[in-house]
Every structure is written in C-alpha cells, then in structure tokens.
Short mmCIF file of C-alpha atoms in Angstrom, two decimals:
data_model
loop_
_atom_site.label_atom_id
_atom_site.label_comp_id
_atom_site.label_asym_id
_atom_site.label_seq_id
_atom_site.Cartn_x
_atom_site.Cartn_y
_atom_site.Cartn_z
CA MET A 1 -83.32 158.66 93.62
CA PRO A 2 -80.39 157.75 96.37
CA ASP A 3 -81.24 155.60 99.18
CA THR A 4 -82.26 157.76 102.11
CA PRO A 5 -83.16 155.29 104.87
CA GLY A 6 -85.90 156.66 107.18
CA ALA A 7 -87.10 159.60 104.97
CA ARG A 8 -89.14 161.82 106.85
CA LYS A 9 -90.59 164.24 104.29
CA ALA A 10 -90.63 165.65 100.93
CA ALA A 11 -91.14 168.93 99.72
CA CYS A 12 -91.45 171.32 96.18
CA SER A 13 -89.29 174.46 96.70
CA PRO A 14 -90.40 177.68 94.51
CA ARG A 15 -87.25 176.37 92.29
CA VAL A 16 -88.68 173.04 91.43
CA PRO A 17 -85.92 170.59 92.76
CA ILE A 18 -87.15 168.57 95.66
CA ALA A 19 -85.84 169.12 99.08
CA PHE A 20 -85.84 165.39 101.16
CA THR A 21 -85.62 165.54 104.85
CA SER A 22 -84.69 162.65 106.62
CA ARG A 23 -83.41 160.86 109.62
CA THR A 24 -79.88 160.77 108.09
CA ALA A 25 -79.45 164.18 109.91
CA ALA A 26 -79.34 165.88 106.56
CA ALA A 27 -81.40 167.48 103.93
CA PHE A 28 -81.11 166.67 100.30
CA GLN A 29 -82.40 168.14 97.10
CA PHE A 30 -82.98 166.87 93.94
CA THR A 31 -84.17 167.44 90.09
CA PRO A 32 -87.81 166.56 89.73
CA ASP A 33 -87.14 163.26 88.23
CA GLY A 34 -85.12 162.30 91.44
CA LYS A 35 -82.19 161.52 89.38
CA GLN A 36 -79.93 164.29 90.06
CA LEU A 37 -78.75 165.71 93.44
CA VAL A 38 -78.69 169.41 93.32
CA LEU A 39 -78.01 170.19 97.06
CA THR A 40 -76.78 168.63 100.49
CA LEU A 41 -77.30 170.19 103.59
CA GLY A 42 -75.75 168.45 106.63
CA GLU A 43 -73.65 165.75 106.73
CA ARG A 44 -75.25 162.53 106.22
CA LEU A 45 -75.34 160.26 109.32
CA LYS A 46 -73.69 162.93 111.28
CA GLN A 47 -75.41 164.85 113.68
CA GLY A 48 -74.30 168.20 115.17
CA GLU A 49 -75.75 171.62 116.21
CA ASP A 50 -73.34 173.91 114.40
CA ASP A 51 -74.07 175.61 110.83
CA LYS A 52 -73.16 172.65 108.71
CA HIS A 53 -74.79 169.63 110.84
CA PHE A 54 -78.53 168.68 111.76
CA GLY A 55 -79.70 166.72 114.37
CA ARG A 56 -82.53 165.23 112.56
CA PRO A 57 -84.45 167.98 110.41
CA THR A 58 -88.13 167.54 110.58
CA ASP A 59 -89.94 170.18 107.81
CA ILE A 60 -88.96 172.98 105.76
CA ALA A 61 -90.59 176.46 104.36
CA TRP A 62 -89.66 178.97 101.84
CA LEU A 63 -90.16 182.37 101.55
CA PRO A 64 -90.88 183.86 97.86
CA ASP A 65 -87.32 184.83 97.03
CA GLY A 66 -86.33 181.19 97.71
CA THR A 67 -84.75 181.76 101.38
CA PHE A 68 -85.78 179.06 103.37
CA PHE A 69 -86.17 177.65 106.91
CA VAL A 70 -85.57 173.97 108.35
CA SER A 71 -86.61 172.84 111.59
CA ASP A 72 -84.16 170.82 113.35
CA GLY A 73 -86.19 168.94 115.86
CA TYR A 74 -85.73 165.62 117.93
CA VAL A 75 -82.19 166.04 118.49
CA ASN A 76 -81.77 169.74 117.96
CA THR A 77 -84.34 172.11 119.16
CA ARG A 78 -83.93 175.13 116.81
CA VAL A 79 -85.04 176.57 113.32
CA VAL A 80 -82.08 177.02 110.59
CA LYS A 81 -82.33 179.68 108.05
CA PHE A 82 -80.48 179.49 104.70
CA ASP A 83 -80.55 181.73 101.34
CA LYS A 84 -81.94 180.53 98.23
CA ASN A 85 -78.54 178.75 97.34
CA GLY A 86 -78.21 176.64 100.48
CA LYS A 87 -75.68 179.14 102.33
CA TYR A 88 -76.24 179.12 106.03
CA LEU A 89 -77.68 182.48 107.27
CA MET A 90 -78.63 182.05 110.82
CA THR A 91 -80.46 179.82 113.78
CA TRP A 92 -82.31 180.54 116.60
CA GLY A 93 -83.88 178.39 119.51
CA THR A 94 -82.97 176.56 122.48
CA LYS A 95 -84.48 173.90 124.73
CA GLY A 96 -87.18 175.19 127.21
CA LYS A 97 -90.42 176.33 127.40
CA GLY A 98 -89.99 180.02 127.30
CA PRO A 99 -90.66 182.33 124.37
CA GLY A 100 -88.31 181.49 121.54
CA GLN A 101 -87.35 178.04 122.99
CA PHE A 102 -88.50 174.62 121.70
CA ASP A 103 -88.99 171.04 122.66
CA LEU A 104 -89.20 169.54 119.42
CA PRO A 105 -89.99 172.08 116.47
CA HIS A 106 -91.58 169.56 114.61
CA SER A 107 -93.66 171.44 111.33
CA ILE A 108 -92.65 174.94 110.31
CA ASP A 109 -94.62 177.21 107.62
CA ILE A 110 -94.67 181.15 106.51
CA ASP A 111 -97.64 183.38 106.04
CA ALA A 112 -98.08 186.46 103.53
CA GLN A 113 -96.33 188.76 106.02
CA ARG A 114 -93.54 186.72 106.00
CA ARG A 115 -94.21 185.35 109.59
CA VAL A 116 -92.75 181.95 110.59
CA TYR A 117 -94.90 179.79 112.16
CA VAL A 118 -93.24 176.76 114.24
CA ALA A 119 -95.25 173.93 115.66
CA ASP A 120 -93.54 173.40 118.90
CA ARG A 121 -94.91 169.95 119.22
CA SER A 122 -93.92 168.64 122.96
CA ASN A 123 -94.82 172.12 124.34
CA GLY A 124 -98.36 172.30 122.77
CA ARG A 125 -98.40 175.23 121.51
CA ILE A 126 -97.50 177.01 118.21
CA GLN A 127 -94.93 179.87 118.05
CA ILE A 128 -94.69 182.85 115.59
CA PHE A 129 -91.35 184.63 114.71
CA ASP A 130 -90.47 187.28 112.05
CA GLU A 131 -88.11 186.15 109.23
CA SER A 132 -84.81 187.26 111.61
CA GLY A 133 -86.24 184.63 114.18
CA LYS A 134 -87.82 187.46 116.42
CA TYR A 135 -90.32 186.35 118.67
CA LEU A 136 -93.78 187.91 118.28
CA SER A 137 -96.36 185.50 119.85
CA GLU A 138 -97.49 182.16 120.37
CA TRP A 139 -100.84 179.97 120.53
CA ASP A 140 -100.63 177.66 123.42
CA ASN A 141 -103.93 176.00 123.51
CA ILE A 142 -103.22 173.25 121.33
CA ARG A 143 -102.39 169.56 122.72
CA GLN A 144 -99.57 168.46 120.40
CA PRO A 145 -99.54 169.81 116.95
CA TYR A 146 -97.85 167.31 114.71
CA HIS A 147 -97.82 169.21 111.31
CA ILE A 148 -98.98 172.72 110.18
CA MET A 149 -99.85 174.33 106.81
CA ILE A 150 -101.09 177.71 106.19
CA THR A 151 -103.32 177.83 102.91
CA ALA A 152 -103.92 180.21 100.42
CA ASP A 153 -106.75 182.19 101.87
CA GLN A 154 -104.33 182.63 105.00
CA HIS A 155 -105.91 180.26 107.37
CA LEU A 156 -103.49 177.92 109.62
CA TRP A 157 -104.60 173.75 109.84
CA VAL A 158 -103.03 172.17 112.52
CA ALA A 159 -103.08 168.25 112.69
CA ASP A 160 -103.15 167.51 116.62
CA GLY A 161 -101.47 164.20 117.16
CA VAL A 162 -103.03 163.51 120.45
CA THR A 163 -106.72 164.69 119.84
CA ASN A 164 -106.60 163.14 116.37
CA LYS A 165 -108.05 166.14 115.12
CA PHE A 166 -107.55 168.60 112.02
CA LEU A 167 -108.07 172.57 113.81
CA LYS A 168 -108.54 175.61 111.52
CA TYR A 169 -107.40 178.44 112.97
CA ASP A 170 -107.35 182.25 111.77
CA LEU A 171 -103.90 183.98 111.94
CA ASN A 172 -104.77 185.80 115.27
CA GLY A 173 -104.97 182.22 116.91
CA HIS A 174 -108.80 182.10 116.75
CA LEU A 175 -109.96 178.32 116.75
CA LEU A 176 -112.40 178.15 113.80
CA TYR A 177 -113.45 174.57 113.24
CA SER A 178 -112.22 171.32 113.82
CA TRP A 179 -112.70 167.59 112.82
CA GLY A 180 -111.57 164.51 113.34
CA THR A 181 -111.96 161.64 115.56
CA TYR A 182 -109.70 158.60 117.17
CA GLY A 183 -109.46 155.29 115.54
CA SER A 184 -107.91 152.79 113.09
CA PHE A 185 -111.52 152.47 110.88
CA PRO A 186 -111.58 154.21 107.81
CA GLY A 187 -112.10 157.68 108.21
CA ALA A 188 -110.54 158.02 111.76
CA PHE A 189 -107.17 159.16 112.89
CA TRP A 190 -104.48 157.48 114.76
CA GLY A 191 -101.43 160.09 115.19
CA VAL A 192 -101.86 162.01 112.15
CA HIS A 193 -97.89 162.80 111.68
CA GLN A 194 -98.12 164.92 108.33
CA PHE A 195 -100.79 165.94 105.81
CA SER A 196 -100.91 167.46 102.21
CA ILE A 197 -103.42 168.59 99.85
CA ASP A 198 -103.22 168.09 95.89
CA SER A 199 -104.20 170.14 93.38
CA ALA A 200 -107.78 168.72 93.11
CA GLY A 201 -108.11 169.45 96.73
CA ASN A 202 -107.97 165.87 98.31
CA LEU A 203 -106.62 165.46 101.55
CA TYR A 204 -103.90 162.69 102.55
CA ALA A 205 -103.08 162.24 105.99
CA ALA A 206 -100.34 159.95 106.95
CA GLU A 207 -100.41 158.57 110.43
CA THR A 208 -97.61 157.43 112.59
CA PHE A 209 -99.20 155.11 114.81
CA GLY A 210 -102.05 153.85 112.23
CA GLY A 211 -99.44 152.88 109.75
CA ARG A 212 -101.27 154.31 106.63
CA THR A 213 -101.98 156.96 104.44
CA GLN A 214 -105.50 158.13 104.05
CA LYS A 215 -107.22 160.03 101.32
CA PHE A 216 -110.31 162.22 101.46
CA MET A 217 -111.99 163.62 98.71
CA PRO A 218 -113.98 166.93 99.08
CA LYS A 219 -117.65 166.17 99.56
CA GLN A 220 -119.99 167.57 96.78
CA GLY A 221 -121.63 170.55 98.08
CA ALA A 222 -119.51 170.77 101.11
CA ASP A 223 -118.97 174.41 102.96
CA PRO A 224 -115.62 175.37 101.53
CA ALA A 225 -114.97 177.03 105.11
CA THR A 226 -114.73 173.38 106.40
CA LEU A 227 -112.04 172.20 103.70
CA ILE A 228 -108.32 172.36 103.95
CA GLY A 229 -107.89 174.84 101.16
CA GLN A 230 -104.55 174.85 98.85
CA PRO A 231 -101.45 175.79 100.40
CA VAL A 232 -99.59 179.25 99.49
CA LYS A 233 -98.48 179.01 96.11
CA ILE A 234 -94.54 180.29 96.31
CA THR A 235 -93.66 182.67 93.37
CA GLN A 236 -90.85 181.09 91.14
CA VAL A 237 -87.35 182.57 91.87
CA SER A 238 -84.44 182.38 89.59
CA SER A 239 -82.30 179.38 89.67
CA ARG A 240 -78.76 179.27 91.23
#
C-alpha cells in the first residue's frame, strides 16, 4: 500500500476496493490486497474547498448504488457527495451552529431510508439530511460525537469522546442505553476516536488519548440489546 502519513481511516466500499482517508488531504481507493491504487480523490498534500480538493476528510459512507459521501472536517466544514465512480456531485455545509452548518463534521453514516447522519462534533450534535443535503432534523443532546455507526437493526451508536461512553439511540433520537467509563485501565476509555465491529461481533475501540485499540468480545448470555450490532450490509453494485 502506498505511503499515507497520518492515515485516518480505512473503510470497505460495496465494490470491494478499500477507501482510505488520510491527513494528506486526499482519499485513496485500493484493491483489497492494497497493492493497486484504483482511485484518488483530492490532491495529495494540497488542501482546498473546491470540487477537486479536500481539507482533511474524516469519514465516508455509501448508498447501496455506490454513491458515497465524505465528511470533510477539521479544515473544511462540509459534506461532499460523489457518484460510484468518484465523480463529484455536490457539497453542502458551512461553518456555524445553524441547521445545515457544521463545526467539525467528524463522522457520517446512512440509514435504510437513505438519510444521511453527520456527527457535528464540536457543535455537540448529530444532524440528519436527505441524500440531496436537505436538512431534516438534529439531535443536540450529545457532548461530542466522535464516531457514529448505524447497525443492521437500525439503531445508531455513538462514541462520545468527552463522556467516554458508547450511546445507543433509536433513529428518532431517543437514548436507549449507554455504557463506558473514563480511564486508562483495561476496559475504560480515554477519547474513543473510532470503533468497528467484526463478523463475530467483537468491538474494536481506538482511543486518541489512550494511544491504544481495545478489543471487546460479546459476553456469553449478554442481552443483545446492549451489544453493538453488525453494521448495515451494503448491497454489492457493479464495478466501474
């Protein structure tokens, strides 16, 4: 895999290649073995806010047809939409606290109704849009949503980087369950930046300030409602 200093996230698209967002102000898509670069979005080490550049992309989410959305936070404050081949379609968002504005859009995901959820981290909320960027609603009762994931059973889980808790919501914004505590000892959290679930249901939580990734296995006999479920499985779409 090519050198990508400051690499921030790797995510699998519905077309199998891997999209790799990075602090280099670009997003890279590779073959599954990491040996071949398939697509580059943005320009390496050159920041911008036009349709050919990023500031520092933070996350990525796909629709079933391969259309995808990139949250471009840290430097820019926007969401950028592309078709399945990486062609720019549109962007929305400016810096601010109003509806449709952002202060560090840090994570993004999409539900079964094709609604786009954006973790507006420094504004302490999650904003919901339709796939054309129309503002629908927001949840403003979260300290700092660092990372979000919508599970196959259509619940939204949040990693709150301030309270160091995982929060479970229904898609109407009702808090259903939370767990986690602050600390550097095993099982506690210090700034969960991102998390993921594998096919066996194991949770991997990467901590910014703790400088580690912890693995949690489902406890035998645990109530399934308290476990972070599998992410939405995106239907395979045709290749480029």
